[in-house]
């Protein structure tokens, strides 16, 4: 990976000055990412030239954390692998492969000197797949690779495809400050039942999960998506005059939905 450019360092310094800490109405902190498109445009407004390149450099080295939805497919050693996730961290490895593909496509100096390469991934059943797409304005990217000059039956043959979207980013070195919502105060010796973890959230998520699981067990509720679980949680909490943010609801909805999916496979 290339050494960090001056514009990438300047972009990171600018981002560190923004407000990142975010809490739901109950005061519970949640991941503080800002929309990739918003970050790109804000940096451009603050004078960073080609902010999309600066952001990609920082993502490659882990100076920015990214989270989003993704799909991944791979064929190697005569076996197929796959993964799908929502609101999940995107590791620097994937950004590095995107950057490598962009660099490989450059065929000369200047910004308009890139080759548009399409790949055939027969084992993954993908035809005319772009080697990469860096759509920062749409908060998404994808890359693909296939082993050159080898056939699918060769030992070292590889096909891989990765796509991510709905991407948020935030500086990794601000993580401790963001999540440290309040300094932990030692409980007085006489208060044996003091809550050592700080202020509890107003919403009882364990009770909420039991409620939704009970509906599922009785056959009253058969969600097809995480959003279905999220709506059920929001409705149940709303009946108790509790209104956590959509981001917090989604985190708990995903855990519940994943549990339902595991039960179905047993």
Short mmCIF file of C-alpha atoms in Angstrom, two decimals:
data_model
loop_
_atom_site.label_atom_id
_atom_site.label_comp_id
_atom_site.label_asym_id
_atom_site.label_seq_id
_atom_site.Cartn_x
_atom_site.Cartn_y
_atom_site.Cartn_z
CA UNK A 1 0.00 0.00 0.00
CA UNK A 2 1.26 3.45 -0.91
CA UNK A 3 2.38 5.89 1.77
CA UNK A 4 -0.35 8.17 3.01
CA UNK A 5 -0.72 11.33 0.94
CA UNK A 6 -0.78 14.83 2.41
CA UNK A 7 -4.42 15.23 1.37
CA UNK A 8 -5.38 12.04 3.26
CA UNK A 9 -3.67 13.34 6.42
CA UNK A 10 -5.41 16.71 5.98
CA UNK A 11 -8.77 14.97 5.50
CA UNK A 12 -8.31 12.96 8.70
CA UNK A 13 -7.38 16.09 10.66
CA UNK A 14 -10.54 17.80 9.41
CA UNK A 15 -12.76 14.83 10.29
CA UNK A 16 -11.38 14.64 13.83
CA UNK A 17 -12.87 18.09 14.48
CA UNK A 18 -16.42 17.02 13.59
CA UNK A 19 -18.97 15.88 16.18
CA UNK A 20 -19.14 12.08 16.12
CA UNK A 21 -20.70 10.99 19.41
CA UNK A 22 -24.31 9.91 18.90
CA UNK A 23 -26.89 8.59 21.37
CA UNK A 24 -30.45 7.36 21.06
CA UNK A 25 -33.28 9.08 23.02
CA UNK A 26 -32.51 6.83 26.00
CA UNK A 27 -28.96 8.17 26.11
CA UNK A 28 -27.43 4.88 24.93
CA UNK A 29 -24.45 5.46 22.58
CA UNK A 30 -24.43 3.70 19.23
CA UNK A 31 -21.97 3.53 16.33
CA UNK A 32 -21.36 7.10 15.15
CA UNK A 33 -20.75 6.67 11.43
CA UNK A 34 -21.54 9.37 8.93
CA UNK A 35 -22.79 8.64 5.43
CA UNK A 36 -19.87 8.06 3.00
CA UNK A 37 -21.38 10.42 0.43
CA UNK A 38 -21.87 13.13 3.07
CA UNK A 39 -18.27 12.80 4.28
CA UNK A 40 -16.93 13.01 0.72
CA UNK A 41 -18.89 16.17 -0.07
CA UNK A 42 -18.12 17.79 3.29
CA UNK A 43 -14.38 17.26 2.80
CA UNK A 44 -14.61 18.73 -0.71
CA UNK A 45 -16.40 21.76 0.73
CA UNK A 46 -13.60 22.16 3.30
CA UNK A 47 -10.95 22.25 0.57
CA UNK A 48 -9.74 18.65 0.23
CA UNK A 49 -8.97 17.88 -3.41
CA UNK A 50 -10.21 14.48 -4.63
CA UNK A 51 -11.58 13.55 -1.19
CA UNK A 52 -12.67 10.13 -2.47
CA UNK A 53 -9.00 9.20 -2.91
CA UNK A 54 -8.10 10.48 0.55
CA UNK A 55 -10.96 8.50 2.11
CA UNK A 56 -9.95 5.30 0.31
CA UNK A 57 -6.34 5.69 1.51
CA UNK A 58 -7.52 6.09 5.12
CA UNK A 59 -9.86 3.10 4.84
CA UNK A 60 -7.04 0.93 3.46
CA UNK A 61 -4.80 1.64 6.44
CA UNK A 62 -7.57 1.38 9.05
CA UNK A 63 -7.47 5.06 10.03
CA UNK A 64 -11.19 5.14 9.18
CA UNK A 65 -13.67 2.50 10.33
CA UNK A 66 -16.39 1.55 7.85
CA UNK A 67 -19.68 -0.25 8.39
CA UNK A 68 -22.31 -1.33 5.88
CA UNK A 69 -24.22 -4.18 4.25
CA UNK A 70 -22.26 -6.63 2.14
CA UNK A 71 -22.34 -9.76 -0.01
CA UNK A 72 -19.28 -11.93 -0.70
CA UNK A 73 -18.72 -14.95 -2.93
CA UNK A 74 -15.57 -17.02 -3.47
CA UNK A 75 -14.52 -20.14 -5.38
CA UNK A 76 -11.19 -21.73 -4.43
CA UNK A 77 -9.82 -25.27 -4.18
CA UNK A 78 -12.95 -26.61 -5.93
CA UNK A 79 -15.24 -25.27 -3.18
CA UNK A 80 -17.73 -22.40 -2.98
CA UNK A 81 -17.94 -19.96 -0.06
CA UNK A 82 -20.27 -17.06 0.65
CA UNK A 83 -21.26 -14.50 3.27
CA UNK A 84 -23.92 -11.82 3.67
CA UNK A 85 -24.26 -9.29 6.51
CA UNK A 86 -26.07 -6.11 7.42
CA UNK A 87 -24.61 -3.14 9.27
CA UNK A 88 -21.31 -5.01 9.62
CA UNK A 89 -17.71 -3.73 9.79
CA UNK A 90 -15.89 -3.72 6.44
CA UNK A 91 -12.30 -4.87 7.01
CA UNK A 92 -9.33 -2.91 5.54
CA UNK A 93 -8.52 -5.96 3.38
CA UNK A 94 -11.54 -5.26 1.17
CA UNK A 95 -10.60 -1.61 0.74
CA UNK A 96 -7.04 -2.63 -0.10
CA UNK A 97 -8.28 -4.95 -2.83
CA UNK A 98 -10.48 -2.17 -4.24
CA UNK A 99 -7.50 0.21 -4.25
CA UNK A 100 -5.28 -2.40 -5.90
CA UNK A 101 -7.84 -2.95 -8.64
CA UNK A 102 -8.13 0.80 -9.25
CA UNK A 103 -4.35 1.10 -9.43
CA UNK A 104 -4.08 -1.86 -11.80
CA UNK A 105 -6.59 -0.23 -14.16
CA UNK A 106 -4.51 2.93 -14.56
CA UNK A 107 -2.78 3.03 -17.93
CA UNK A 108 -1.11 6.44 -17.81
CA UNK A 109 -0.94 9.79 -16.01
CA UNK A 110 -4.05 11.87 -15.40
CA UNK A 111 -7.47 11.14 -13.96
CA UNK A 112 -9.03 9.92 -17.22
CA UNK A 113 -6.44 7.24 -17.94
CA UNK A 114 -8.10 4.17 -16.43
CA UNK A 115 -9.14 1.04 -18.30
CA UNK A 116 -12.61 -0.37 -17.70
CA UNK A 117 -12.07 -4.10 -17.25
CA UNK A 118 -14.82 -6.70 -17.08
CA UNK A 119 -14.30 -10.24 -15.82
CA UNK A 120 -15.99 -13.57 -16.36
CA UNK A 121 -16.63 -15.57 -13.16
CA UNK A 122 -18.20 -18.82 -14.42
CA UNK A 123 -18.07 -20.68 -11.10
CA UNK A 124 -19.84 -17.77 -9.35
CA UNK A 125 -22.26 -17.49 -12.31
CA UNK A 126 -21.36 -13.84 -12.91
CA UNK A 127 -20.75 -12.56 -16.44
CA UNK A 128 -19.20 -9.27 -17.57
CA UNK A 129 -18.47 -8.25 -13.99
CA UNK A 130 -16.55 -4.97 -13.53
CA UNK A 131 -13.15 -5.48 -11.93
CA UNK A 132 -14.16 -2.70 -9.54
CA UNK A 133 -16.70 0.06 -8.97
CA UNK A 134 -15.97 2.85 -6.44
CA UNK A 135 -19.35 4.58 -6.19
CA UNK A 136 -18.67 6.79 -3.16
CA UNK A 137 -21.54 9.08 -4.18
CA UNK A 138 -23.93 6.15 -3.72
CA UNK A 139 -22.18 4.83 -0.59
CA UNK A 140 -21.17 1.58 -2.28
CA UNK A 141 -18.29 -0.29 -3.93
CA UNK A 142 -17.48 -3.69 -5.32
CA UNK A 143 -14.50 -5.56 -6.71
CA UNK A 144 -13.89 -8.90 -8.39
CA UNK A 145 -10.87 -10.96 -9.29
CA UNK A 146 -10.15 -14.13 -11.21
CA UNK A 147 -6.86 -15.98 -11.66
CA UNK A 148 -5.32 -15.20 -15.06
CA UNK A 149 -4.38 -17.95 -17.52
CA UNK A 150 -5.79 -20.77 -15.39
CA UNK A 151 -8.88 -22.91 -15.85
CA UNK A 152 -11.43 -23.62 -13.07
CA UNK A 153 -10.07 -27.15 -12.69
CA UNK A 154 -6.51 -25.97 -11.97
CA UNK A 155 -5.31 -26.17 -8.35
CA UNK A 156 -4.50 -22.46 -7.98
CA UNK A 157 -7.62 -21.13 -9.71
CA UNK A 158 -9.58 -18.46 -7.79
CA UNK A 159 -12.72 -16.40 -8.30
CA UNK A 160 -13.82 -13.79 -5.74
CA UNK A 161 -16.47 -11.07 -5.70
CA UNK A 162 -17.35 -8.57 -2.95
CA UNK A 163 -20.00 -5.84 -2.86
CA UNK A 164 -20.85 -3.40 -0.05
CA UNK A 165 -23.39 -0.59 0.23
CA UNK A 166 -25.08 1.78 2.74
CA UNK A 167 -21.58 2.60 4.05
CA UNK A 168 -20.87 4.81 7.07
CA UNK A 169 -17.36 5.82 8.17
CA UNK A 170 -15.69 7.40 11.21
CA UNK A 171 -12.10 7.91 12.50
CA UNK A 172 -10.78 4.86 14.35
CA UNK A 173 -8.70 6.85 16.84
CA UNK A 174 -11.87 8.56 18.15
CA UNK A 175 -13.45 5.23 19.08
CA UNK A 176 -12.59 5.33 22.82
CA UNK A 177 -13.86 8.89 23.21
CA UNK A 178 -17.08 8.13 21.31
CA UNK A 179 -18.06 5.12 23.39
CA UNK A 180 -16.96 6.50 26.77
CA UNK A 181 -20.32 8.17 27.38
CA UNK A 182 -19.69 8.78 31.07
CA UNK A 183 -16.71 8.11 33.34
CA UNK A 184 -17.39 5.11 35.53
CA UNK A 185 -17.89 6.10 39.16
CA UNK A 186 -16.96 3.70 41.97
CA UNK A 187 -19.99 2.65 44.02
CA UNK A 188 -20.03 3.56 47.74
CA UNK A 189 -19.34 0.52 49.97
CA UNK A 190 -22.82 0.63 51.54
CA UNK A 191 -24.59 0.37 48.16
CA UNK A 192 -24.20 -3.35 47.50
CA UNK A 193 -26.69 -3.36 44.61
CA UNK A 194 -25.21 -0.42 42.71
CA UNK A 195 -25.07 -0.81 38.94
CA UNK A 196 -21.34 -0.98 38.15
CA UNK A 197 -21.94 -0.62 34.44
CA UNK A 198 -23.29 2.93 34.62
CA UNK A 199 -26.79 4.12 33.70
CA UNK A 200 -29.01 1.28 32.38
CA UNK A 201 -31.00 1.88 29.20
CA UNK A 202 -34.69 2.64 29.56
CA UNK A 203 -35.59 -0.10 27.07
CA UNK A 204 -35.44 -3.67 28.43
CA UNK A 205 -34.01 -5.40 25.37
CA UNK A 206 -33.94 -8.85 26.99
CA UNK A 207 -37.65 -8.63 27.73
CA UNK A 208 -38.29 -7.32 24.22
CA UNK A 209 -36.40 -10.27 22.69
CA UNK A 210 -38.39 -12.72 24.82
CA UNK A 211 -41.64 -11.13 23.66
CA UNK A 212 -40.72 -11.43 19.97
CA UNK A 213 -39.33 -14.96 20.46
CA UNK A 214 -42.58 -15.98 22.16
CA UNK A 215 -44.60 -14.79 19.19
CA UNK A 216 -42.29 -16.71 16.87
CA UNK A 217 -42.54 -19.90 18.96
CA UNK A 218 -46.37 -19.72 19.04
CA UNK A 219 -46.46 -19.23 15.26
CA UNK A 220 -47.98 -15.74 15.52
CA UNK A 221 -44.95 -14.07 13.92
CA UNK A 222 -42.86 -15.36 10.99
CA UNK A 223 -40.56 -12.54 9.85
CA UNK A 224 -38.93 -12.72 6.43
CA UNK A 225 -36.47 -9.87 6.95
CA UNK A 226 -34.64 -8.00 9.70
CA UNK A 227 -36.92 -5.05 8.97
CA UNK A 228 -39.96 -7.19 9.94
CA UNK A 229 -38.40 -7.86 13.34
CA UNK A 230 -37.47 -4.18 13.69
CA UNK A 231 -41.07 -3.10 13.10
CA UNK A 232 -42.34 -5.60 15.67
CA UNK A 233 -39.81 -4.36 18.24
CA UNK A 234 -40.65 -0.72 17.54
CA UNK A 235 -44.38 -1.41 17.94
CA UNK A 236 -43.93 -3.34 21.20
CA UNK A 237 -41.62 -0.70 22.70
CA UNK A 238 -43.91 2.08 21.50
CA UNK A 239 -46.80 0.56 23.49
CA UNK A 240 -44.62 1.19 26.56
CA UNK A 241 -43.84 4.75 25.45
CA UNK A 242 -40.25 3.77 24.61
CA UNK A 243 -38.84 5.12 21.35
CA UNK A 244 -35.19 4.10 20.73
CA UNK A 245 -33.53 5.17 17.49
CA UNK A 246 -33.82 3.11 14.30
CA UNK A 247 -30.09 2.32 14.46
CA UNK A 248 -30.37 0.79 17.94
CA UNK A 249 -33.53 -1.14 17.01
CA UNK A 250 -31.78 -2.53 13.95
CA UNK A 251 -28.87 -3.90 16.00
CA UNK A 252 -31.24 -5.87 18.29
CA UNK A 253 -33.52 -6.86 15.39
CA UNK A 254 -30.56 -8.41 13.55
CA UNK A 255 -29.57 -10.50 16.58
CA UNK A 256 -33.13 -11.79 16.97
CA UNK A 257 -33.54 -12.49 13.24
CA UNK A 258 -30.20 -14.34 13.13
CA UNK A 259 -31.40 -16.51 16.03
CA UNK A 260 -34.62 -17.31 14.15
CA UNK A 261 -32.61 -18.27 11.06
CA UNK A 262 -30.43 -20.59 13.15
CA UNK A 263 -33.51 -22.23 14.66
CA UNK A 264 -34.92 -22.89 11.20
CA UNK A 265 -31.73 -24.71 10.20
CA UNK A 266 -31.71 -26.99 13.25
#
